[in-house]
XYZ file of C-alpha atoms in Angstrom:
222
model
C 30.879 -21.452 60.674
C 27.258 -22.655 60.824
C 25.832 -25.197 58.437
C 23.613 -23.980 55.633
C 20.703 -25.769 57.309
C 21.254 -23.850 60.542
C 21.444 -20.558 58.662
C 18.369 -21.502 56.684
C 16.463 -21.969 59.921
C 17.483 -18.489 61.087
C 16.974 -16.633 57.823
C 13.234 -16.957 57.326
C 12.440 -13.969 55.077
C 9.291 -12.970 56.964
C 11.180 -12.670 60.260
C 14.603 -11.489 59.064
C 15.902 -7.948 58.557
C 19.222 -6.916 57.044
C 20.829 -3.856 58.632
C 23.527 -1.778 56.953
C 25.486 0.357 59.404
C 26.914 3.729 58.319
C 27.411 2.693 54.690
C 27.250 6.356 53.736
C 29.333 8.520 51.431
C 30.892 10.526 54.253
C 32.164 7.359 55.943
C 32.874 4.732 53.279
C 32.950 6.963 50.193
C 36.175 7.661 48.339
C 36.042 11.290 49.546
C 34.794 10.467 53.027
C 35.953 11.779 56.366
C 37.791 8.573 57.276
C 40.102 7.660 54.370
C 41.699 4.671 56.112
C 38.342 3.099 56.910
C 36.971 3.892 53.454
C 40.009 2.306 51.837
C 39.694 -0.810 53.981
C 35.987 -1.384 53.383
C 36.526 -1.023 49.636
C 39.830 -2.843 49.172
C 38.687 -5.766 51.332
C 35.592 -6.177 49.185
C 33.317 -5.692 52.205
C 31.310 -2.881 50.616
C 30.728 -4.874 47.437
C 29.622 -7.851 49.505
C 27.216 -5.661 51.488
C 25.670 -4.528 48.212
C 25.366 -8.146 47.084
C 23.698 -9.128 50.353
C 21.275 -6.213 50.111
C 20.236 -7.157 46.581
C 19.816 -10.851 47.427
C 17.915 -10.149 50.632
C 15.568 -7.748 48.891
C 14.880 -10.278 46.143
C 14.000 -12.838 48.817
C 11.576 -10.570 50.629
C 13.894 -9.732 53.512
C 13.410 -6.165 54.754
C 16.405 -3.818 54.458
C 17.127 -1.106 57.029
C 19.915 1.426 56.436
C 21.268 3.105 59.566
C 22.868 6.481 58.901
C 24.759 8.731 61.330
C 24.416 12.473 60.810
C 24.467 15.779 62.626
C 22.818 19.157 62.317
C 24.995 22.031 61.058
C 24.610 23.715 64.464
C 25.499 20.487 66.280
C 22.381 20.554 68.457
C 21.668 17.236 70.142
C 25.053 15.729 69.236
C 27.310 14.094 71.813
C 30.476 15.786 73.010
C 31.273 13.423 75.878
C 33.985 11.357 74.157
C 37.125 12.049 72.171
C 35.583 10.425 69.095
C 32.784 13.005 68.956
C 35.110 15.961 69.426
C 37.428 14.652 66.715
C 34.494 14.293 64.317
C 33.749 17.991 64.659
C 37.206 18.794 63.247
C 37.095 16.436 60.262
C 37.105 18.043 56.794
C 33.996 16.065 55.795
C 31.088 16.322 58.219
C 28.012 14.125 58.202
C 25.548 16.997 57.882
C 21.828 16.368 57.502
C 20.781 16.682 53.874
C 24.324 16.612 52.487
C 25.861 14.100 50.093
C 27.868 12.705 53.014
C 24.789 11.046 54.517
C 23.606 9.344 51.336
C 23.998 5.577 51.217
C 27.114 4.908 49.168
C 27.307 2.969 45.916
C 27.299 0.138 45.116
C 24.731 -0.337 47.904
C 21.319 0.438 46.451
C 18.355 1.900 48.350
C 14.907 0.809 47.142
C 11.570 2.450 47.843
C 10.638 -0.335 50.262
C 13.828 0.053 52.307
C 13.771 1.921 55.608
C 16.419 4.572 56.306
C 16.917 5.467 59.970
C 18.988 8.524 60.813
C 20.490 9.349 64.213
C 21.878 12.604 65.552
C 23.589 11.235 68.636
C 25.315 8.280 70.204
C 27.377 5.367 68.965
C 24.728 2.788 68.155
C 22.317 2.461 65.243
C 19.818 0.815 67.630
C 20.036 2.442 71.063
C 18.040 5.682 71.124
C 16.785 5.327 67.535
C 13.626 4.017 65.856
C 15.321 0.781 64.774
C 14.132 -1.439 67.634
C 10.498 -0.345 67.288
C 10.635 -0.832 63.535
C 12.127 -4.313 63.899
C 9.385 -5.336 66.320
C 6.660 -3.953 64.068
C 8.194 -5.902 61.178
C 8.100 -9.127 63.193
C 11.872 -9.427 63.111
C 13.527 -12.298 64.959
C 16.875 -12.444 63.124
C 18.981 -9.384 62.315
C 21.778 -9.585 59.753
C 24.335 -6.901 60.678
C 26.673 -5.466 58.037
C 28.721 -2.290 57.637
C 31.207 -0.214 59.606
C 32.960 0.050 61.792
C 34.070 -3.039 63.658
C 35.725 -0.603 66.048
C 32.559 1.065 67.361
C 29.168 0.996 65.616
C 29.032 -2.657 64.554
C 29.764 -4.088 68.037
C 27.239 -1.630 69.474
C 24.624 -2.853 66.987
C 25.308 -6.508 67.740
C 25.184 -6.107 71.519
C 22.104 -3.883 71.433
C 20.271 -6.337 69.174
C 21.149 -9.328 71.366
C 20.162 -7.434 74.522
C 16.753 -6.801 72.950
C 16.180 -10.460 72.159
C 17.083 -10.633 68.472
C 19.295 -13.348 67.005
C 22.194 -11.742 65.144
C 23.831 -13.169 62.033
C 27.150 -11.497 61.234
C 28.614 -11.965 57.736
C 32.239 -11.666 58.809
C 33.508 -10.457 55.428
C 30.761 -7.808 55.113
C 31.959 -5.681 58.029
C 35.137 -3.622 58.255
C 37.217 -1.631 60.686
C 40.773 -0.438 61.109
C 43.248 -1.904 61.344
C 42.065 -5.030 59.565
C 43.608 -7.377 62.103
C 41.626 -5.656 64.853
C 38.410 -6.475 62.980
C 39.379 -10.126 62.848
C 40.234 -10.118 66.555
C 36.999 -8.380 67.509
C 34.965 -10.925 65.569
C 36.886 -13.943 66.845
C 37.185 -13.046 70.502
C 34.057 -10.965 71.151
C 31.306 -11.006 68.541
C 31.565 -14.773 68.051
C 30.287 -15.148 71.619
C 26.968 -13.445 70.879
C 26.361 -13.659 67.103
C 26.094 -16.443 64.545
C 29.094 -16.019 62.257
C 28.977 -16.825 58.558
C 30.588 -15.725 55.327
C 28.701 -13.689 52.766
C 28.612 -16.691 50.433
C 27.086 -18.838 53.192
C 24.415 -16.232 53.886
C 23.676 -15.850 50.176
C 23.316 -19.609 49.789
C 21.000 -19.836 52.788
C 18.887 -16.943 51.489
C 18.667 -18.504 48.029
C 17.456 -21.781 49.515
C 14.608 -19.961 51.285
C 13.552 -18.108 48.139
C 10.263 -19.398 46.717
C 10.646 -21.158 43.410
C 9.423 -19.172 40.429
C 6.127 -20.377 39.007
C 6.538 -22.183 35.691
C 5.601 -20.163 32.660
C 2.520 -21.390 30.822
C 3.229 -23.026 27.503
C 2.140 -21.106 24.438
C 0.188 -23.019 21.845
C 2.402 -23.914 18.945
């Protein structure tokens, strides 16, 4: 794991963005389409840690971007070129535009200043979406990647971000996939080669150290 000083160098609020990947009701919610994944992200504490990271980042002036996967009711524009996409069409809960399934799930909070980017196709929250352009317009240099799943979308996000020149920080306990041991293997043997790994607590500490000190309150005359 990196030192706090190294993380502090990377996590300059003006040039850092925190990305949540598919933290939506239809994926990680208790009544979502993928019960095993939803159970893992909740029981592991990953979802709660994502919410904590979002709140801390926002308080420090770090921009939050929520990446949501959805589809039109008629399926127009959606992929059908992989088994994963065809299976999704048969799930009892579908990620339909405008439905509760595509709302960011509690306890993760969405503020007015957050950006929500929705995609109708593909596997990545970055490739083929507005995310890259938004990051560049925001002056982003470091992208904190959180969310699900370590099986598909999270690795896609990490690789796409690195390929576009961003430095990626991955809070290893704020991502989830199934089975849990696969997530650990993916992080150890693959994502560790391209991302800076840290725990949520390490990221929170580094963010707190970059937060400007509050101005002292003026003394009232006695």
